[in-house]
Backbone as JSON Lines, residues from 0, in Angstrom:
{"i":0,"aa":"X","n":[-61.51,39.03,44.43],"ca":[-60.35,38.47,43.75],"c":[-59.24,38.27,44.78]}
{"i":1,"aa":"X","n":[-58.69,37.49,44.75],"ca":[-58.02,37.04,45.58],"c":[-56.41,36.41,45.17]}
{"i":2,"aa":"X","n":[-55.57,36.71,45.7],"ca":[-54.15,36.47,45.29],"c":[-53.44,35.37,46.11]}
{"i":3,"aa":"X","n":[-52.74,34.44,45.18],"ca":[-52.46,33.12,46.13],"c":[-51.1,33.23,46.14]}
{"i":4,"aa":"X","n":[-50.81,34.28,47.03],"ca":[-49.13,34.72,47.7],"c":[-49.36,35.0,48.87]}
{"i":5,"aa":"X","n":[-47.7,35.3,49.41],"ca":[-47.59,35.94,50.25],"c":[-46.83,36.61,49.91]}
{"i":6,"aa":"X","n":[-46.69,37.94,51.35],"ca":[-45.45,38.99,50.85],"c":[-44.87,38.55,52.54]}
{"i":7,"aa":"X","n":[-43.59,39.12,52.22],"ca":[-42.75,38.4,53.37],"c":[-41.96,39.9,53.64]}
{"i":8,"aa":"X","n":[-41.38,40.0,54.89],"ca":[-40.66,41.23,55.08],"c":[-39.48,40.58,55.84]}
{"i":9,"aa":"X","n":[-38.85,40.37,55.36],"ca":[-37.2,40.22,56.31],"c":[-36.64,41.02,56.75]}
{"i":10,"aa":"X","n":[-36.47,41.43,57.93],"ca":[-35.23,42.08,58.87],"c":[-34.04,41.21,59.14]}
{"i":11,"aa":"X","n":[-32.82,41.86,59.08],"ca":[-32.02,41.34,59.68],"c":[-30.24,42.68,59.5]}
{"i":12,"aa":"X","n":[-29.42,41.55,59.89],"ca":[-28.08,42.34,59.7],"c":[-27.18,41.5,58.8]}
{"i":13,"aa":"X","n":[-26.19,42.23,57.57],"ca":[-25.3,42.04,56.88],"c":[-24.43,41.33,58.11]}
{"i":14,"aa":"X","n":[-23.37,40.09,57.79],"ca":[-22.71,40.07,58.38],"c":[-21.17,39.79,57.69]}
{"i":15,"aa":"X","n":[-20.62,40.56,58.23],"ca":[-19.49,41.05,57.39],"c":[-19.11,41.18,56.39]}
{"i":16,"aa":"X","n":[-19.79,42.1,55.4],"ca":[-20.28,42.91,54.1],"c":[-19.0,43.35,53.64]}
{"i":17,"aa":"X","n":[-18.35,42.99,52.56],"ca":[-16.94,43.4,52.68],"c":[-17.1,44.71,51.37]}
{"i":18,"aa":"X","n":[-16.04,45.38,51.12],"ca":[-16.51,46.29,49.38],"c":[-17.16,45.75,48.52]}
{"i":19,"aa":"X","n":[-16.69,44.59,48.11],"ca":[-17.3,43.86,47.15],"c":[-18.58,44.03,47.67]}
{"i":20,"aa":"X","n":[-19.15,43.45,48.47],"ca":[-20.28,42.63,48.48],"c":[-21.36,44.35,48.56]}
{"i":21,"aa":"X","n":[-20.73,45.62,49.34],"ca":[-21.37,46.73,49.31],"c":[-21.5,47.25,48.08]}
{"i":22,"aa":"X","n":[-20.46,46.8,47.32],"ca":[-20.67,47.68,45.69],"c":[-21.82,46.51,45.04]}
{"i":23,"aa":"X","n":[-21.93,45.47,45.37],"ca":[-23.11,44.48,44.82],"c":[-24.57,44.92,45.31]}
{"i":24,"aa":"X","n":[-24.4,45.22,46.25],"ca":[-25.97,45.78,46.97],"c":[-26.47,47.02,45.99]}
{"i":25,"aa":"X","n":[-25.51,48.19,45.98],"ca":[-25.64,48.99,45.42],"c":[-26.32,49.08,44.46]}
{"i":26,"aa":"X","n":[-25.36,48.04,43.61],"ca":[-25.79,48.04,42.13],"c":[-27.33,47.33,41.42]}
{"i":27,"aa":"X","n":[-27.94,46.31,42.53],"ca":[-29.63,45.98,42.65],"c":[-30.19,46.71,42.44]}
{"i":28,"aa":"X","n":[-30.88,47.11,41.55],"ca":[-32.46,47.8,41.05],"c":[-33.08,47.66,42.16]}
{"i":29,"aa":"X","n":[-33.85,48.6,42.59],"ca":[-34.55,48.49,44.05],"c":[-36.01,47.66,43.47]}
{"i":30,"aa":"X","n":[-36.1,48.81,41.96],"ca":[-37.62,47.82,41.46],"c":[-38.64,48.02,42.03]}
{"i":31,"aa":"X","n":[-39.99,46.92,42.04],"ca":[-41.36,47.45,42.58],"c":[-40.85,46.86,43.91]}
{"i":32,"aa":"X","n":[-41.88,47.26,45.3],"ca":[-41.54,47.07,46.19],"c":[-41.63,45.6,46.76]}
{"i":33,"aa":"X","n":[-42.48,44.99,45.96],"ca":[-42.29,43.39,46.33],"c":[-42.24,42.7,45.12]}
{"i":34,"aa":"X","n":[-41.57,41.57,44.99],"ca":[-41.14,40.72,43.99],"c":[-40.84,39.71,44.0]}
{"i":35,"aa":"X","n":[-40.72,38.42,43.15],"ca":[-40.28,37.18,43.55],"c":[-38.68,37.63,43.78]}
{"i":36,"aa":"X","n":[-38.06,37.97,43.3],"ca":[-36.64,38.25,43.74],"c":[-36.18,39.3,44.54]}
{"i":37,"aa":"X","n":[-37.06,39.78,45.22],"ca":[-36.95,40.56,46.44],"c":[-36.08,42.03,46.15]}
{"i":38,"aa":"X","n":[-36.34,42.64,47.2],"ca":[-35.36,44.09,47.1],"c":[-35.34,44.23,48.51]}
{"i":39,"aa":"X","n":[-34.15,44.91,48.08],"ca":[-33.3,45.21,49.71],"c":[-33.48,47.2,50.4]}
{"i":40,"aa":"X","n":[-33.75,47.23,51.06],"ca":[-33.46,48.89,52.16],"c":[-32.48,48.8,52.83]}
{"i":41,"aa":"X","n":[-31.48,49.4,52.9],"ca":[-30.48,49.57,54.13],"c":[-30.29,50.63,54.63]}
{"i":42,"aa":"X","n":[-29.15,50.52,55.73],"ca":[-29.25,51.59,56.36],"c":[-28.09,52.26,55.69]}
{"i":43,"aa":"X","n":[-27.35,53.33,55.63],"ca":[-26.4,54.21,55.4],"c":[-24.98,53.43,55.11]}
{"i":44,"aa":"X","n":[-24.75,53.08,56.3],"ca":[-23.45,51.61,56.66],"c":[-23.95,50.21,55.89]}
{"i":45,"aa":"X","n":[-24.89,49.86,55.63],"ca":[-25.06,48.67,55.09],"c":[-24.69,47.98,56.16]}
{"i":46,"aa":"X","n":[-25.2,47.96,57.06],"ca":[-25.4,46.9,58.34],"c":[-26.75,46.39,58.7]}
{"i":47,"aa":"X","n":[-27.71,46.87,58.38],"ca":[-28.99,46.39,59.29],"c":[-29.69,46.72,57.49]}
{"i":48,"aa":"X","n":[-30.38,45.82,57.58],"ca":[-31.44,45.66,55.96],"c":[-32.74,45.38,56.2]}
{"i":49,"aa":"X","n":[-33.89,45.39,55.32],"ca":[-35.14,45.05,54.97],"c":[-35.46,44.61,53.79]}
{"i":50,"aa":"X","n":[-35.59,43.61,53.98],"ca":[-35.77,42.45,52.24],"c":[-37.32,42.39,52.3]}
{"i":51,"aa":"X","n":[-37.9,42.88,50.81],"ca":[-39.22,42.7,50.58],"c":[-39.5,41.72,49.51]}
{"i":52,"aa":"X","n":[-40.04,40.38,49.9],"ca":[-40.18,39.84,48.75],"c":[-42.03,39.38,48.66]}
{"i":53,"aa":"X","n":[-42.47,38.23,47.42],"ca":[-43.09,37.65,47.77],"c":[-43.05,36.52,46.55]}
{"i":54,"aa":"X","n":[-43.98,35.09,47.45],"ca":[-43.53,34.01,47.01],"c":[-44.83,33.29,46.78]}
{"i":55,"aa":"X","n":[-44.89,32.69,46.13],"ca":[-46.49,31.71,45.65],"c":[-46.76,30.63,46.76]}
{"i":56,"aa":"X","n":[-48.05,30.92,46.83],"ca":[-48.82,30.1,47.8],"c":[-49.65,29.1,47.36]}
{"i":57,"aa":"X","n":[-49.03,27.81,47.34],"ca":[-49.89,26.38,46.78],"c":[-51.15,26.26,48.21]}
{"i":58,"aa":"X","n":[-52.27,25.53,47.84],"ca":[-53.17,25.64,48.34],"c":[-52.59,25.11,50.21]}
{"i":59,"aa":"X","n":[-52.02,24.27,50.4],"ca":[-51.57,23.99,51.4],"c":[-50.31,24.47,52.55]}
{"i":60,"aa":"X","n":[-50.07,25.42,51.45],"ca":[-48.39,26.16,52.14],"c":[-49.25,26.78,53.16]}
{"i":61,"aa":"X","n":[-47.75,27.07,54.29],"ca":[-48.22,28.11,55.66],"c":[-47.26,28.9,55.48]}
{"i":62,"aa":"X","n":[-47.5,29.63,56.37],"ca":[-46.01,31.0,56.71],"c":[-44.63,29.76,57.05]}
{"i":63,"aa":"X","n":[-44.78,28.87,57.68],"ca":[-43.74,28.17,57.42],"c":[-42.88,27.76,56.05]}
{"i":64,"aa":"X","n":[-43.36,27.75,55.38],"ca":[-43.38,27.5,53.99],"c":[-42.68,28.76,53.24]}
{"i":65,"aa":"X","n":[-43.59,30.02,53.79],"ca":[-43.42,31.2,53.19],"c":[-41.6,31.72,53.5]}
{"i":66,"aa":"X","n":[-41.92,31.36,54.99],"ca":[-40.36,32.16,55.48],"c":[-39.52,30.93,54.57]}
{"i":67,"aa":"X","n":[-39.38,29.84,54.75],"ca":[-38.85,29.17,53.77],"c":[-38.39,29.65,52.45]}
{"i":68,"aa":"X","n":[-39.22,30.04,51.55],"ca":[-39.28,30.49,50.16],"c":[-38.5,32.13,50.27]}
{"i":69,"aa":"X","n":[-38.5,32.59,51.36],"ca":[-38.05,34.04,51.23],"c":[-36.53,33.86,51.98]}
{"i":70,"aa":"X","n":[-36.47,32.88,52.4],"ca":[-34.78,32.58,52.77],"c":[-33.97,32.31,51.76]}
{"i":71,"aa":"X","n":[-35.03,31.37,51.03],"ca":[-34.24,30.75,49.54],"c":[-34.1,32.17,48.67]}
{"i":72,"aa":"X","n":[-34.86,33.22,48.72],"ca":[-34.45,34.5,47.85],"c":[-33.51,35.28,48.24]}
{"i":73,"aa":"X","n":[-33.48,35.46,49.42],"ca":[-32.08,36.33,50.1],"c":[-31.24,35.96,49.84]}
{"i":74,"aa":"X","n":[-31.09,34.22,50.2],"ca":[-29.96,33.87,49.9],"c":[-29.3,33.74,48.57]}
{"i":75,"aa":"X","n":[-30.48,33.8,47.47],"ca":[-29.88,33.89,46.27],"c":[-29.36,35.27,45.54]}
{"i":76,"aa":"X","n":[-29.05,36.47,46.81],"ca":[-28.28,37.63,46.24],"c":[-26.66,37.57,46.6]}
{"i":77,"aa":"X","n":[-26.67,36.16,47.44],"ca":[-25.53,35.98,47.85],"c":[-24.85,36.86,49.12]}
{"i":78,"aa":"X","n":[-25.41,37.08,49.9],"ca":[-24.74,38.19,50.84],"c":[-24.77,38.15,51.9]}
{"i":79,"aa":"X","n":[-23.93,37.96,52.51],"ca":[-23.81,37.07,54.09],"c":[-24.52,38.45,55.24]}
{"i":80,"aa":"X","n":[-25.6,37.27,56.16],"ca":[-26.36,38.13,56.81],"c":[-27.04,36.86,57.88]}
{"i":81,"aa":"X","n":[-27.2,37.84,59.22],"ca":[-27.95,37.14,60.37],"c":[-28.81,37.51,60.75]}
{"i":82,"aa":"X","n":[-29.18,37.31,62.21],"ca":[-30.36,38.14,62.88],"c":[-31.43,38.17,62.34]}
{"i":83,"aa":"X","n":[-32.09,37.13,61.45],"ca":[-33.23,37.11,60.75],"c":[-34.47,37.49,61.58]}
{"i":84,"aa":"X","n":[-35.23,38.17,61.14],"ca":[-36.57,38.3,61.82],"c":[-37.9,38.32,60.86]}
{"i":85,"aa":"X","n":[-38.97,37.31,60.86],"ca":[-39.8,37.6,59.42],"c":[-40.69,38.1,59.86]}
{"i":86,"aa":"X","n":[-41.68,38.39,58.81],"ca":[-43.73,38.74,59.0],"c":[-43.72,38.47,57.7]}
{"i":87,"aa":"X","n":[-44.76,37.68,57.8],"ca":[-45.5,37.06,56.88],"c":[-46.75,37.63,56.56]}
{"i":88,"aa":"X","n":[-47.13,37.86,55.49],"ca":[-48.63,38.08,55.28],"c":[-49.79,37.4,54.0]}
{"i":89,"aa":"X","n":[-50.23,36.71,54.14],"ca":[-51.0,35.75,53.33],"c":[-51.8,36.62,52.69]}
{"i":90,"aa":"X","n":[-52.09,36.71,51.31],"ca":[-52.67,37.88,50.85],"c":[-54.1,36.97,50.78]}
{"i":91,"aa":"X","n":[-54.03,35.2,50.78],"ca":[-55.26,34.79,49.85],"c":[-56.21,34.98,51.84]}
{"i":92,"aa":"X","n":[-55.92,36.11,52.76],"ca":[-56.66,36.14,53.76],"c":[-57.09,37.18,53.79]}
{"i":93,"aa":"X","n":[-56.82,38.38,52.88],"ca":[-57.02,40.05,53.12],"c":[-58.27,39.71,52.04]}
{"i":94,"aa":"X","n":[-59.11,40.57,52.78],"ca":[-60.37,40.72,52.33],"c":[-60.91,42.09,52.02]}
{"i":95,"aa":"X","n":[-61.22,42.82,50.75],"ca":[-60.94,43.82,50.55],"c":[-62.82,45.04,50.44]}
{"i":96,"aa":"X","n":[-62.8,45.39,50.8],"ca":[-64.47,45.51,51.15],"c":[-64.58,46.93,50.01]}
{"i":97,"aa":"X","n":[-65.78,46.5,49.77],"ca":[-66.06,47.5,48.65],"c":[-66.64,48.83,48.83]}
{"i":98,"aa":"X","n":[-66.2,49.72,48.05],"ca":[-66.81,51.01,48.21],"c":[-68.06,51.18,48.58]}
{"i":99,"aa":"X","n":[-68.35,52.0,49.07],"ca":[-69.91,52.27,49.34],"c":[-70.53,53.82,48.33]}
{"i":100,"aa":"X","n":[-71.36,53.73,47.79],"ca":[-71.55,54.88,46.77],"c":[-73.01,55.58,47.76]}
């Protein structure tokens, strides 16, 4: 069985996170660890983050595509941030091998 996503891991840094925008982080449901609307890890300061999302894979999409779709989710928490760094992982490539009895 096979799943036609990916999960995406974003690194990067808040950039200039003001109260507001720290009491908004806060208040995000962390939730399951990957999701179409992603969840965030930070560090203590809310400077450096890890966004876990994942996004649907039409038969032709690439990780190009993917980091695409997971920019469009970050950016829809609204919260100014740089230093992007992705990994991509195509799930319809993990191949899952079966028990042996």
């Amino acid at each position: 069985m096979t799943q036609d996503l990916f999960r995406v891991i974003v690194r990067g840094k808040f950039d200039g996170l003001d109260d507001a925008g720290r009491t908004a982080l806060r208040a995000k449901d962390s939730g399951p660890l990957f999701s179409e609307e992603g969840t965030f890890t930070y560090d203590v300061n809310a400077t450096a983050f890890t966004f876990r999302c994942q996004v649907p894979a039409g038969p032709d999409d690439d990780e190009r595509v993917a980091r695409e779709r997971a920019a469009e989710a970050l950016q829809a928490h609204g919260l100014p941030c740089r230093d992007l760094n992705f990994a991509v992982t195509d799930l319809r490539t993990i191949r899952v091998r079966a028990k042996r009895r």
